[in-house]
């Protein structure tokens, strides 16, 4: 159903904070200011603690959709499937309408038996409408390792 076998759930969870993680309330507070903006980019070199700092806000009161990218996410079906499941984990009341609209996809951007691309506009439109209906307030989407 909806290619659930392709979803790697660990990619949709923030990393666990080690018990010896240094808590940085000032950095956490600044990251939470992202709720005041449509897009916030956290950028620094490897090993600077971006993922750890972002994971620290995961226990907040606002819903958080997490998506850790890797090489397999260049496939548009894999990307969209994980993105939809990330939002569904953050907002459990969402229906499966967007996943159902995606169900016909076969990776590499094509629908089975057709040369047509995945129904991006339809799926994203359904997702946006679902979020408007189900989300009760601000929400964070963190896409980790975009580089």
Coordinates of N, CA, C and O in Angstrom, one line a residue:
X1 N 0.8 -1.2 0.0 CA 0.0 0.0 0.0 C 0.9 1.2 0.0 O 1.7 1.4 0.9
X2 N 0.8 2.1 -1.0 CA 1.5 3.3 -1.1 C 3.0 3.1 -1.0 O 3.7 4.0 -0.5
X3 N 3.5 2.0 -1.5 CA 4.9 1.7 -1.5 C 5.6 1.9 -0.1 O 6.7 2.5 0.0
X4 N 4.9 1.5 0.9 CA 5.4 1.7 2.3 C 6.8 0.9 2.5 O 7.6 1.3 3.3
X5 N 7.0 -0.1 1.6 CA 8.2 -0.9 1.7 C 9.4 0.0 1.3 O 10.6 -0.3 1.6
X6 N 9.2 1.1 0.6 CA 10.3 2.0 0.2 C 10.6 3.0 1.3 O 11.7 3.7 1.1
X7 N 9.8 3.2 2.3 CA 10.0 4.2 3.3 C 11.0 3.7 4.4 O 10.8 2.7 5.0
X8 N 12.1 4.4 4.6 CA 13.0 4.1 5.6 C 12.7 5.1 6.8 O 13.0 6.3 6.8
X9 N 12.1 4.5 7.8 CA 11.5 5.3 8.9 C 12.6 6.1 9.7 O 12.4 7.2 10.2
X10 N 13.8 5.5 9.8 CA 14.9 6.2 10.5 C 15.3 7.5 9.8 O 15.8 8.4 10.5
X11 N 15.0 7.7 8.5 CA 15.3 9.0 7.9 C 14.3 10.0 8.3 O 14.5 11.2 8.0
X12 N 13.2 9.6 8.9 CA 12.1 10.6 9.3 C 12.1 10.9 10.8 O 11.1 11.5 11.3
X13 N 13.2 10.6 11.4 CA 13.3 10.9 12.9 C 14.6 11.7 13.2 O 15.6 11.4 12.6
X14 N 14.4 12.7 14.0 CA 15.6 13.4 14.4 C 16.7 12.5 15.1 O 16.3 11.5 15.7
X15 N 17.9 12.8 15.0 CA 18.9 12.0 15.7 C 18.7 12.0 17.2 O 18.3 13.1 17.7
X16 N 19.0 10.9 17.8 CA 18.9 10.9 19.3 C 20.0 11.8 19.9 O 21.2 11.7 19.5
X17 N 19.6 12.5 20.9 CA 20.7 13.3 21.5 C 21.3 12.5 22.6 O 20.7 11.8 23.4
X18 N 22.6 12.4 22.6 CA 23.4 11.7 23.5 C 23.2 12.3 24.9 O 23.0 13.6 25.0
X19 N 23.3 11.5 26.0 CA 23.0 12.1 27.3 C 24.1 13.1 27.7 O 23.9 13.9 28.6
X20 N 25.2 13.1 27.0 CA 26.3 14.1 27.3 C 26.3 15.2 26.3 O 27.3 16.0 26.3
X21 N 25.2 15.4 25.6 CA 25.2 16.5 24.6 C 25.1 17.8 25.4 O 24.4 18.0 26.4
X22 N 25.9 18.7 24.9 CA 25.9 20.1 25.6 C 24.7 20.8 25.1 O 24.5 21.0 23.9
X23 N 23.8 21.2 26.0 CA 22.6 21.9 25.7 C 23.0 23.4 25.5 O 23.7 23.9 26.3
X24 N 22.5 23.9 24.5 CA 22.8 25.3 24.1 C 21.5 26.1 24.0 O 20.9 26.2 22.9
X25 N 20.9 26.6 25.1 CA 19.6 27.2 25.1 C 19.6 28.5 24.2 O 18.5 28.7 23.6
X26 N 20.6 29.2 24.1 CA 20.6 30.4 23.2 C 20.5 30.0 21.8 O 19.7 30.6 21.0
X27 N 21.2 28.9 21.4 CA 21.1 28.4 20.0 C 19.7 27.9 19.7 O 19.1 28.1 18.7
X28 N 19.2 27.1 20.7 CA 17.8 26.5 20.6 C 16.8 27.7 20.4 O 15.9 27.6 19.6
X29 N 16.9 28.7 21.3 CA 16.0 29.8 21.2 C 16.1 30.5 19.8 O 15.0 30.8 19.2
X30 N 17.3 30.7 19.3 CA 17.4 31.3 17.9 C 16.8 30.4 16.9 O 16.1 30.9 16.0
X31 N 16.9 29.1 17.0 CA 16.3 28.2 16.0 C 14.8 28.2 16.1 O 14.1 28.1 15.1
X32 N 14.3 28.3 17.3 CA 12.8 28.4 17.4 C 12.3 29.7 16.8 O 11.1 29.8 16.5
X33 N 13.1 30.7 16.6 CA 12.7 31.9 16.0 C 12.3 31.7 14.5 O 11.7 32.5 13.8
X34 N 12.7 30.5 14.0 CA 12.4 30.1 12.6 C 10.9 30.1 12.4 O 10.4 30.2 11.3
X35 N 10.1 29.9 13.5 CA 8.7 29.9 13.4 C 8.1 31.2 12.9 O 7.0 31.3 12.4
X36 N 8.9 32.3 13.0 CA 8.5 33.6 12.6 C 8.7 33.9 11.1 O 8.4 34.9 10.6
X37 N 9.4 32.9 10.4 CA 9.7 33.1 9.0 C 9.2 31.9 8.2 O 9.0 30.8 8.7
X38 N 9.1 32.1 6.9 CA 8.7 31.0 6.0 C 9.8 30.0 5.8 O 9.6 28.8 5.7
X39 N 11.0 30.5 5.6 CA 12.2 29.6 5.4 C 13.3 30.1 6.2 O 13.6 31.3 6.2
X40 N 14.0 29.2 6.8 CA 15.2 29.4 7.6 C 16.3 28.4 7.1 O 16.0 27.2 7.1
X41 N 17.4 28.9 6.8 CA 18.5 28.0 6.4 C 19.6 28.0 7.5 O 20.0 29.0 7.9
X42 N 19.9 26.8 7.9 CA 21.0 26.6 8.9 C 22.1 26.0 8.1 O 22.0 24.9 7.6
X43 N 23.2 26.8 8.0 CA 24.3 26.4 7.2 C 25.6 26.5 7.9 O 25.9 27.6 8.5
X44 N 26.4 25.5 7.9 CA 27.8 25.5 8.5 C 28.5 24.2 7.9 O 27.9 23.4 7.3
X45 N 29.8 24.2 8.2 CA 30.6 23.1 7.7 C 30.2 21.8 8.5 O 29.5 21.8 9.5
X46 N 30.7 20.7 7.9 CA 30.5 19.4 8.5 C 31.1 19.3 9.9 O 32.1 19.9 10.2
X47 N 30.3 18.8 10.9 CA 30.8 18.6 12.2 C 30.5 19.8 13.2 O 30.9 19.8 14.3
X48 N 29.8 20.8 12.7 CA 29.5 22.0 13.5 C 28.3 21.8 14.4 O 28.0 22.7 15.2
X49 N 27.6 20.7 14.3 CA 26.5 20.4 15.2 C 25.1 20.9 14.7 O 24.2 21.1 15.5
X50 N 25.0 21.1 13.4 CA 23.7 21.6 12.9 C 22.6 20.6 13.2 O 21.5 21.0 13.8
X51 N 22.8 19.3 12.9 CA 21.7 18.3 13.1 C 21.4 18.2 14.6 O 20.3 18.0 15.0
X52 N 22.5 18.2 15.4 CA 22.3 18.1 16.9 C 21.5 19.3 17.4 O 20.6 19.1 18.2
X53 N 21.8 20.5 17.0 CA 21.1 21.7 17.4 C 19.7 21.6 17.0 O 18.8 22.0 17.7
X54 N 19.4 21.2 15.8 CA 18.0 21.1 15.3 C 17.3 20.0 16.0 O 16.1 20.1 16.3
X55 N 17.9 18.9 16.3 CA 17.3 17.8 17.0 C 16.9 18.2 18.4 O 15.9 17.7 19.0
X56 N 17.6 19.2 19.0 CA 17.2 19.7 20.3 C 15.9 20.4 20.4 O 15.2 20.5 21.4
X57 N 15.4 20.9 19.2 CA 14.1 21.5 19.2 C 12.9 20.5 18.9 O 11.8 20.9 18.9
X58 N 13.3 19.3 18.7 CA 12.3 18.3 18.3 C 11.3 18.0 19.4 O 10.2 17.6 19.1
X59 N 11.7 18.2 20.6 CA 10.8 17.9 21.7 C 9.9 19.1 22.1 O 9.2 19.1 23.1
X60 N 9.9 20.2 21.2 CA 9.1 21.3 21.5 C 7.6 21.0 21.3 O 7.2 19.9 21.0
X61 N 6.8 22.0 21.5 CA 5.3 21.8 21.4 C 4.8 21.9 20.0 O 3.7 21.4 19.8
X62 N 5.6 22.5 19.1 CA 5.1 22.6 17.7 C 5.4 21.3 17.0 O 6.5 20.7 17.2
X63 N 4.6 20.9 16.1 CA 4.9 19.7 15.3 C 6.1 19.9 14.4 O 6.4 20.9 13.9
X64 N 6.9 18.8 14.3 CA 8.1 18.8 13.6 C 8.2 17.7 12.6 O 8.1 16.5 13.0
X65 N 8.3 18.0 11.3 CA 8.5 16.9 10.3 C 10.0 16.9 10.0 O 10.6 17.9 9.6
X66 N 10.6 15.8 10.1 CA 12.1 15.6 9.9 C 12.3 14.7 8.7 O 11.7 13.7 8.6
X67 N 13.3 15.1 7.9 CA 13.6 14.3 6.7 C 15.1 14.4 6.5 O 15.6 15.4 6.1
X68 N 15.8 13.3 6.7 CA 17.2 13.2 6.5 C 17.5 12.7 5.1 O 17.1 11.5 4.7
X69 N 18.1 13.5 4.2 CA 18.3 13.1 2.8 C 19.6 12.3 2.7 O 20.5 12.4 3.5
X70 N 19.6 11.4 1.7 CA 20.8 10.7 1.3 C 20.8 10.5 -0.2 O 19.9 11.1 -0.9
X71 N 21.7 9.7 -0.8 CA 21.8 9.5 -2.2 C 20.5 9.0 -2.9 O 20.3 9.3 -4.1
X72 N 19.8 8.2 -2.2 CA 18.6 7.6 -2.9 C 17.5 8.6 -3.1 O 16.5 8.4 -3.9
X73 N 17.5 9.8 -2.4 CA 16.5 10.8 -2.5 C 16.5 11.6 -3.8 O 15.7 12.5 -4.0
X74 N 17.4 11.2 -4.7 CA 17.4 11.9 -6.0 C 16.2 11.4 -6.9 O 15.8 12.0 -7.8
X75 N 15.7 10.2 -6.5 CA 14.5 9.6 -7.2 C 13.3 10.4 -6.7 O 13.1 10.5 -5.5
X76 N 12.6 11.0 -7.6 CA 11.5 11.9 -7.2 C 10.4 11.1 -6.4 O 9.8 11.7 -5.5
X77 N 10.1 9.9 -6.8 CA 9.1 9.1 -6.0 C 9.6 8.9 -4.6 O 8.8 9.0 -3.6
X78 N 10.9 8.5 -4.4 CA 11.4 8.2 -3.1 C 11.4 9.5 -2.3 O 10.9 9.5 -1.1
X79 N 11.8 10.6 -2.9 CA 11.7 11.9 -2.2 C 10.3 12.3 -1.7 O 10.1 12.6 -0.6
X80 N 9.4 12.3 -2.6 CA 8.0 12.7 -2.3 C 7.4 11.7 -1.3 O 6.7 12.1 -0.4
X81 N 7.6 10.4 -1.5 CA 7.1 9.4 -0.5 C 7.6 9.7 0.9 O 6.8 9.6 1.8
X82 N 8.9 9.9 1.0 CA 9.4 10.2 2.4 C 8.9 11.5 2.9 O 8.6 11.6 4.1
X83 N 8.8 12.5 2.1 CA 8.3 13.8 2.5 C 6.9 13.7 3.0 O 6.6 14.2 4.1
X84 N 6.0 13.0 2.3 CA 4.6 12.8 2.7 C 4.6 12.1 4.1 O 3.8 12.4 5.0
X85 N 5.4 11.0 4.2 CA 5.4 10.2 5.4 C 5.9 11.0 6.6 O 5.5 10.9 7.7
X86 N 6.9 11.9 6.3 CA 7.4 12.8 7.4 C 6.3 13.7 7.9 O 6.1 13.8 9.2
X87 N 5.5 14.3 7.0 CA 4.4 15.1 7.5 C 3.4 14.3 8.2 O 2.8 14.8 9.2
X88 N 3.1 13.1 7.7 CA 2.1 12.3 8.4 C 2.5 11.9 9.8 O 1.7 11.7 10.7
X89 N 3.8 11.7 10.0 CA 4.3 11.4 11.4 C 4.2 12.6 12.3 O 3.9 12.5 13.5
X90 N 4.3 13.8 11.7 CA 4.2 15.0 12.5 C 2.8 15.4 12.8 O 2.5 16.0 13.8
X91 N 1.9 15.1 11.8 CA 0.5 15.4 11.9 C -0.3 14.2 11.7 O -0.8 13.9 10.6
X92 N -0.5 13.4 12.8 CA -1.1 12.0 12.6 C -2.6 12.1 12.1 O -3.0 11.1 11.6
X93 N -3.2 13.2 12.2 CA -4.6 13.3 11.7 C -4.7 13.4 10.2 O -5.9 13.3 9.7
X94 N -3.6 13.5 9.5 CA -3.7 13.6 8.1 C -4.2 12.3 7.5 O -3.9 11.3 7.9
X95 N -4.9 12.5 6.4 CA -5.4 11.3 5.7 C -4.3 10.8 4.8 O -3.2 11.3 4.7
X96 N -4.7 9.7 4.0 CA -3.7 9.1 3.1 C -4.0 9.6 1.7 O -3.5 8.9 0.7
X97 N -4.7 10.7 1.5 CA -5.1 11.1 0.1 C -3.9 11.4 -0.7 O -3.8 11.1 -1.9
X98 N -2.9 12.1 -0.1 CA -1.7 12.5 -0.9 C -0.9 11.2 -1.3 O -0.4 11.1 -2.4
X99 N -0.8 10.3 -0.4 CA -0.2 9.0 -0.7 C -0.9 8.2 -1.8 O -0.3 7.6 -2.6
X100 N -2.2 8.3 -1.7 CA -3.0 7.6 -2.7 C -2.8 8.2 -4.1 O -2.7 7.5 -5.1
X101 N -2.7 9.5 -4.1 CA -2.4 10.2 -5.4 C -1.1 9.8 -5.9 O -0.8 9.8 -7.2
X102 N -0.1 9.5 -5.1 CA 1.2 9.2 -5.4 C 1.4 7.7 -5.8 O 2.3 7.3 -6.5
X103 N 0.4 6.9 -5.4 CA 0.5 5.5 -5.5 C 0.8 5.0 -7.0 O 1.4 3.9 -7.1
X104 N 0.4 5.7 -8.0 CA 0.7 5.3 -9.3 C 2.1 5.4 -9.8 O 2.5 4.9 -10.8
X105 N 3.0 6.2 -9.0 CA 4.3 6.5 -9.4 C 5.2 5.3 -9.4 O 5.0 4.3 -8.7
X106 N 6.2 5.3 -10.3 CA 7.2 4.2 -10.3 C 8.6 4.7 -10.3 O 9.4 4.2 -11.0
X107 N 8.9 5.7 -9.5 CA 10.2 6.2 -9.5 C 10.7 6.8 -10.8 O 10.0 6.8 -11.8
X108 N 11.8 7.4 -10.8 CA 12.4 8.1 -12.0 C 11.3 9.0 -12.6 O 11.4 9.3 -13.8
X109 N 10.3 9.4 -11.9 CA 9.4 10.4 -12.3 C 8.3 10.0 -13.3 O 7.6 10.8 -13.9
X110 N 8.1 8.7 -13.5 CA 7.1 8.2 -14.5 C 6.0 7.4 -13.8 O 6.2 6.7 -12.9
X111 N 4.8 7.5 -14.4 CA 3.7 6.7 -14.0 C 3.8 5.4 -14.8 O 4.2 5.4 -15.9
X112 N 3.3 4.3 -14.2 CA 3.3 3.0 -14.9 C 2.5 3.0 -16.2 O 1.4 3.5 -16.2
X113 N 3.1 2.5 -17.3 CA 2.4 2.5 -18.5 C 2.3 3.8 -19.3 O 1.7 3.9 -20.3
X114 N 2.9 4.8 -18.7 CA 2.8 6.2 -19.3 C 4.2 6.8 -19.3 O 5.0 6.4 -18.5
X115 N 4.4 7.7 -20.2 CA 5.6 8.5 -20.1 C 5.5 9.7 -19.3 O 6.3 10.6 -19.3
X116 N 4.3 9.9 -18.7 CA 4.1 11.1 -18.0 C 4.7 11.2 -16.6 O 5.0 10.1 -16.0
X117 N 5.1 12.3 -16.1 CA 5.7 12.5 -14.9 C 4.8 12.2 -13.7 O 3.6 12.2 -13.9
X118 N 5.4 12.1 -12.5 CA 4.6 11.9 -11.3 C 3.7 13.1 -11.2 O 4.0 14.2 -11.6
X119 N 2.5 12.9 -10.5 CA 1.6 14.0 -10.4 C 2.0 15.0 -9.3 O 1.3 15.2 -8.3
X120 N 3.1 15.7 -9.4 CA 3.6 16.5 -8.4 C 2.6 17.6 -8.0 O 2.4 17.7 -6.8
X121 N 2.0 18.3 -8.9 CA 1.1 19.4 -8.6 C -0.1 18.8 -7.8 O -0.5 19.4 -6.8
X122 N -0.6 17.7 -8.2 CA -1.7 17.1 -7.5 C -1.3 16.7 -6.1 O -2.1 17.0 -5.1
X123 N -0.2 16.0 -6.0 CA 0.2 15.5 -4.7 C 0.5 16.6 -3.7 O 0.1 16.6 -2.6
X124 N 1.3 17.6 -4.2 CA 1.6 18.7 -3.3 C 0.4 19.5 -3.0 O 0.2 20.0 -1.9
X125 N -0.5 19.7 -3.9 CA -1.8 20.4 -3.6 C -2.6 19.7 -2.5 O -3.1 20.3 -1.6
X126 N -2.7 18.4 -2.6 CA -3.4 17.6 -1.6 C -2.7 17.8 -0.3 O -3.3 18.0 0.8
X127 N -1.3 17.7 -0.3 CA -0.6 17.8 1.0 C -0.8 19.2 1.6 O -1.1 19.2 2.8
X128 N -0.8 20.2 0.8 CA -1.0 21.6 1.4 C -2.4 21.7 2.0 O -2.6 22.2 3.1
X129 N -3.4 21.2 1.3 CA -4.7 21.2 1.8 C -4.9 20.4 3.1 O -5.6 20.8 4.0
X130 N -4.2 19.3 3.1 CA -4.3 18.4 4.3 C -3.6 19.2 5.5 O -4.2 19.1 6.6
X131 N -2.5 19.8 5.3 CA -1.8 20.5 6.3 C -2.7 21.7 6.8 O -2.8 21.9 8.0
X132 N -3.4 22.4 5.9 CA -4.2 23.5 6.3 C -5.4 22.9 7.2 O -5.8 23.5 8.2
X133 N -5.9 21.8 6.8 CA -7.0 21.2 7.6 C -6.6 20.6 8.9 O -7.4 20.7 9.9
X134 N -5.4 20.0 9.0 CA -5.1 19.2 10.2 C -4.1 19.9 11.1 O -4.1 19.6 12.3
X135 N -3.3 20.8 10.6 CA -2.3 21.4 11.5 C -3.0 22.5 12.3 O -3.8 23.3 11.7
X136 N -2.8 22.6 13.5 CA -3.5 23.5 14.4 C -2.7 24.8 14.7 O -3.2 25.7 15.3
X137 N -1.4 24.8 14.2 CA -0.6 26.0 14.4 C 0.7 25.9 13.6 O 0.8 25.2 12.7
X138 N 1.7 26.6 14.1 CA 3.0 26.5 13.4 C 3.6 25.1 13.4 O 3.3 24.3 14.2
X139 N 4.3 24.9 12.3 CA 5.0 23.6 12.1 C 6.3 23.7 11.5 O 6.5 24.7 10.7
X140 N 7.3 22.9 11.9 CA 8.6 22.9 11.3 C 8.8 21.8 10.4 O 8.5 20.6 10.8
X141 N 9.4 22.0 9.3 CA 9.9 21.0 8.4 C 11.4 21.1 8.4 O 12.0 22.2 8.0
X142 N 12.1 20.1 8.8 CA 13.6 20.1 8.8 C 14.0 19.1 7.7 O 13.7 17.9 7.9
X143 N 14.7 19.6 6.7 CA 15.3 18.7 5.7 C 16.8 18.7 6.0 O 17.5 19.7 5.7
X144 N 17.3 17.6 6.6 CA 18.7 17.5 7.0 C 19.6 17.0 5.9 O 19.2 16.1 5.1
X145 N 20.8 17.5 5.8 CA 21.8 17.1 4.8 C 21.4 17.3 3.4 O 21.6 16.5 2.5
X146 N 20.8 18.5 3.2 CA 20.4 18.9 1.8 C 21.6 18.9 0.8 O 21.4 18.6 -0.3
X147 N 22.8 19.2 1.3 CA 23.9 19.3 0.4 C 24.1 18.0 -0.4 O 24.6 18.0 -1.4

